Coordinates of N, CA and C in Angstrom, one line a residue:
X1 N 0.8 -1.1 -0.1 CA -0.2 0.4 -0.1 C 0.6 1.3 0.1
X2 N 2.2 1.3 -0.4 CA 3.0 2.2 -0.9 C 2.6 3.5 -1.7
X3 N 1.9 2.9 -2.7 CA 1.1 4.1 -4.2 C -0.2 3.9 -3.8
X4 N -0.5 5.1 -2.1 CA -2.1 4.9 -1.6 C -2.3 6.2 -2.5
X5 N -3.7 5.9 -4.0 CA -3.4 6.9 -4.5 C -4.6 8.1 -3.7
X6 N -5.2 8.1 -2.1 CA -5.7 8.7 -1.8 C -5.1 9.2 -0.8
X7 N -3.6 9.6 -0.4 CA -2.6 10.3 0.6 C -3.5 11.7 0.8
X8 N -2.7 11.9 1.4 CA -3.6 13.6 2.5 C -2.9 14.3 1.2
X9 N -1.7 14.2 0.4 CA -1.4 15.1 0.2 C -1.5 15.4 -2.0
X10 N -2.1 14.1 -1.7 CA -2.8 14.2 -3.6 C -4.2 14.6 -2.9
X11 N -5.1 14.3 -2.2 CA -5.7 15.1 -1.6 C -6.1 16.5 -1.7
X12 N -4.9 16.6 -0.9 CA -4.9 19.1 -0.6 C -4.3 19.0 -2.2
X13 N -3.8 18.7 -2.7 CA -3.5 18.8 -3.8 C -4.8 19.3 -5.1
X14 N -4.9 18.6 -4.9 CA -6.9 17.9 -5.9 C -7.9 19.5 -5.2
X15 N -7.9 19.3 -3.8 CA -8.8 20.5 -3.4 C -7.8 21.5 -4.2
X16 N -6.8 21.6 -3.9 CA -6.1 23.7 -4.0 C -6.7 23.6 -5.7
X17 N -6.1 22.1 -6.6 CA -6.4 22.9 -7.9 C -8.1 23.3 -8.0
X18 N -8.9 22.6 -7.5 CA -10.3 22.8 -7.8 C -10.3 24.0 -7.5
X19 N -10.2 24.5 -6.0 CA -10.2 26.0 -5.6 C -9.1 27.1 -6.5
X20 N -7.9 26.8 -7.3 CA -7.9 27.9 -8.0 C -8.5 27.9 -9.4
X21 N -9.0 26.8 -9.9 CA -9.6 27.1 -11.2 C -11.2 28.0 -11.1
X22 N -12.1 27.5 -10.4 CA -13.3 28.2 -9.6 C -12.6 30.1 -9.5
X23 N -11.7 30.1 -8.8 CA -11.1 31.5 -8.3 C -10.8 32.4 -9.1
X24 N -10.1 30.9 -10.7 CA -9.1 32.3 -11.5 C -10.3 32.0 -12.7
X25 N -11.3 31.8 -12.7 CA -12.7 31.7 -13.5 C -13.8 32.6 -12.6
X26 N -14.1 33.3 -12.0 CA -14.7 33.9 -11.4 C -13.7 35.2 -11.6
X27 N -12.8 35.6 -11.5 CA -12.4 36.6 -11.7 C -11.6 36.9 -13.1
X28 N -12.0 35.8 -14.1 CA -11.6 35.9 -15.4 C -13.4 36.9 -15.8
X29 N -14.3 36.1 -15.6 CA -15.7 36.9 -15.7 C -16.0 38.0 -15.4
X30 N -15.5 38.3 -14.2 CA -15.7 39.8 -13.6 C -15.0 40.9 -14.9
X31 N -13.6 40.3 -15.4 CA -13.5 41.2 -15.9 C -14.3 41.7 -16.8
X32 N -14.6 40.5 -17.6 CA -15.4 39.9 -19.1 C -16.7 40.8 -18.9
X33 N -17.4 40.4 -17.7 CA -18.5 41.2 -17.7 C -18.5 43.1 -17.6
X34 N -17.3 43.3 -16.9 CA -17.0 44.9 -17.1 C -16.4 45.4 -18.5
X35 N -16.4 44.5 -19.4 CA -16.0 45.0 -20.3 C -16.6 44.8 -20.9
X36 N -17.4 44.1 -21.3 CA -18.6 44.2 -22.0 C -19.8 45.0 -21.8
X37 N -19.8 46.1 -20.3 CA -20.5 46.8 -20.1 C -19.7 48.2 -20.7
X38 N -18.5 48.2 -20.4 CA -17.9 49.4 -21.2 C -18.2 49.6 -23.1
X39 N -18.0 48.4 -23.5 CA -18.5 48.3 -24.4 C -19.4 49.1 -25.8
X40 N -20.3 48.3 -24.0 CA -21.8 48.7 -24.5 C -22.6 50.2 -23.9
X41 N -21.6 50.9 -23.7 CA -21.5 52.3 -23.2 C -22.6 52.6 -21.7
X42 N -22.2 51.8 -20.6 CA -22.8 51.2 -19.6 C -22.1 52.1 -19.0
X43 N -22.2 53.7 -17.9 CA -21.8 54.1 -16.9 C -21.2 53.3 -16.1
X44 N -20.7 54.0 -15.5 CA -19.4 53.4 -13.8 C -20.3 53.3 -13.1
X45 N -21.8 53.6 -13.0 CA -22.7 53.4 -11.6 C -23.2 52.7 -12.4
X46 N -24.1 52.2 -13.7 CA -25.2 51.3 -13.8 C -23.4 50.0 -13.8
X47 N -22.5 50.0 -14.4 CA -21.7 48.7 -14.0 C -21.5 47.8 -13.1
X48 N -21.8 49.2 -11.8 CA -21.7 48.5 -10.3 C -22.9 48.1 -9.5
X49 N -24.0 48.6 -10.4 CA -25.6 47.8 -10.1 C -25.4 47.1 -11.0
X50 N -24.6 46.1 -12.0 CA -24.8 44.7 -12.8 C -25.3 45.3 -14.2
X51 N -25.4 46.5 -14.4 CA -26.6 46.9 -15.6 C -27.5 47.1 -15.5
X52 N -28.0 47.3 -14.5 CA -29.8 47.6 -14.3 C -29.3 49.7 -13.8
X53 N -30.2 50.6 -14.1 CA -30.1 52.0 -13.8 C -30.6 51.9 -11.9
X54 N -30.3 52.7 -11.2 CA -30.5 52.6 -9.9 C -32.0 53.1 -9.8
X55 N -33.2 52.4 -9.2 CA -34.1 52.9 -8.4 C -34.5 54.8 -8.7
X56 N -35.8 54.8 -9.5 CA -35.9 56.5 -9.2 C -37.0 56.3 -9.3
X57 N -37.9 56.6 -8.0 CA -39.5 56.9 -7.6 C -40.3 57.9 -8.6
X58 N -39.4 58.6 -9.2 CA -40.3 59.4 -10.0 C -40.6 59.1 -11.3
X59 N -39.7 58.2 -11.7 CA -40.5 57.8 -13.0 C -41.3 56.7 -13.3
X60 N -42.1 56.5 -14.2 CA -43.7 55.8 -14.4 C -42.8 54.2 -14.2
X61 N -43.1 53.0 -13.8 CA -42.9 51.7 -13.7 C -42.9 51.4 -15.2
X62 N -42.3 50.8 -15.9 CA -42.7 49.7 -17.2 C -42.5 48.2 -17.1
X63 N -42.0 47.8 -16.2 CA -42.6 46.4 -15.5 C -43.1 46.1 -14.6
X64 N -43.3 44.6 -14.6 CA -43.9 44.8 -13.2 C -42.6 44.0 -11.8
X65 N -41.6 44.0 -11.9 CA -40.2 44.5 -11.4 C -40.4 46.4 -10.6
X66 N -40.4 46.6 -11.3 CA -40.6 48.1 -11.4 C -41.4 48.5 -10.6
X67 N -42.5 48.0 -10.8 CA -43.8 48.3 -10.2 C -44.0 47.9 -8.7
X68 N -43.2 46.6 -8.4 CA -42.6 46.2 -7.0 C -42.0 47.1 -6.6
X69 N -40.6 47.5 -7.2 CA -39.8 48.1 -6.5 C -40.8 49.7 -5.8
X70 N -41.6 50.0 -6.9 CA -42.2 51.7 -6.4 C -42.7 50.9 -5.5
X71 N -43.6 49.7 -5.3 CA -44.8 49.7 -4.1 C -43.9 49.4 -2.3
X72 N -42.6 48.7 -2.8 CA -41.6 48.6 -2.0 C -41.5 49.9 -1.4
X73 N -41.4 51.0 -2.2 CA -40.3 52.0 -1.8 C -41.4 52.8 -0.7
X74 N -42.4 52.8 -1.5 CA -43.6 54.1 -1.3 C -44.3 53.4 0.3
X75 N -44.1 52.1 0.2 CA -44.4 51.6 1.5 C -43.7 51.7 2.7
X76 N -42.2 51.0 2.3 CA -41.0 51.0 3.9 C -40.2 52.3 3.9
X77 N -39.3 52.9 2.3 CA -38.7 53.1 2.6 C -38.7 54.6 2.6
X78 N -39.7 54.9 2.2 CA -39.9 56.2 1.8 C -40.4 56.5 3.6
X79 N -41.0 55.8 3.9 CA -41.3 56.2 5.4 C -40.5 56.3 6.2
X80 N -39.4 55.4 6.4 CA -38.1 55.2 6.5 C -37.4 57.1 6.1
X81 N -37.5 57.1 4.7 CA -35.9 58.5 5.3 C -37.1 59.5 5.7
X82 N -38.5 60.0 5.8 CA -39.1 61.0 6.2 C -38.7 61.2 8.0
X83 N -38.4 60.2 8.4 CA -38.2 60.2 9.9 C -37.0 60.3 10.3
X84 N -36.0 60.2 9.1 CA -34.7 60.8 9.4 C -34.5 62.0 9.2
X85 N -35.2 62.7 8.9 CA -34.9 64.1 8.3 C -36.1 64.7 9.7

């Protein structure tokens, strides 16, 4: 049993290899996402927000998601912001 394939050293090497591949994939995917957003002309604020515009309560909702955000803002966040002022 001197040539045991599942030795601690081999298991650690495989785990480190998997972690390195996953980390490299995440870093490359993030760089590629930023490059694509810059090519499409997104502002830095939109790039940091995942390609979406920041929520504007004055804007008329065009989708169900925007209606839900407006409802959430009017129900919870608007009340909280008035209390702070």
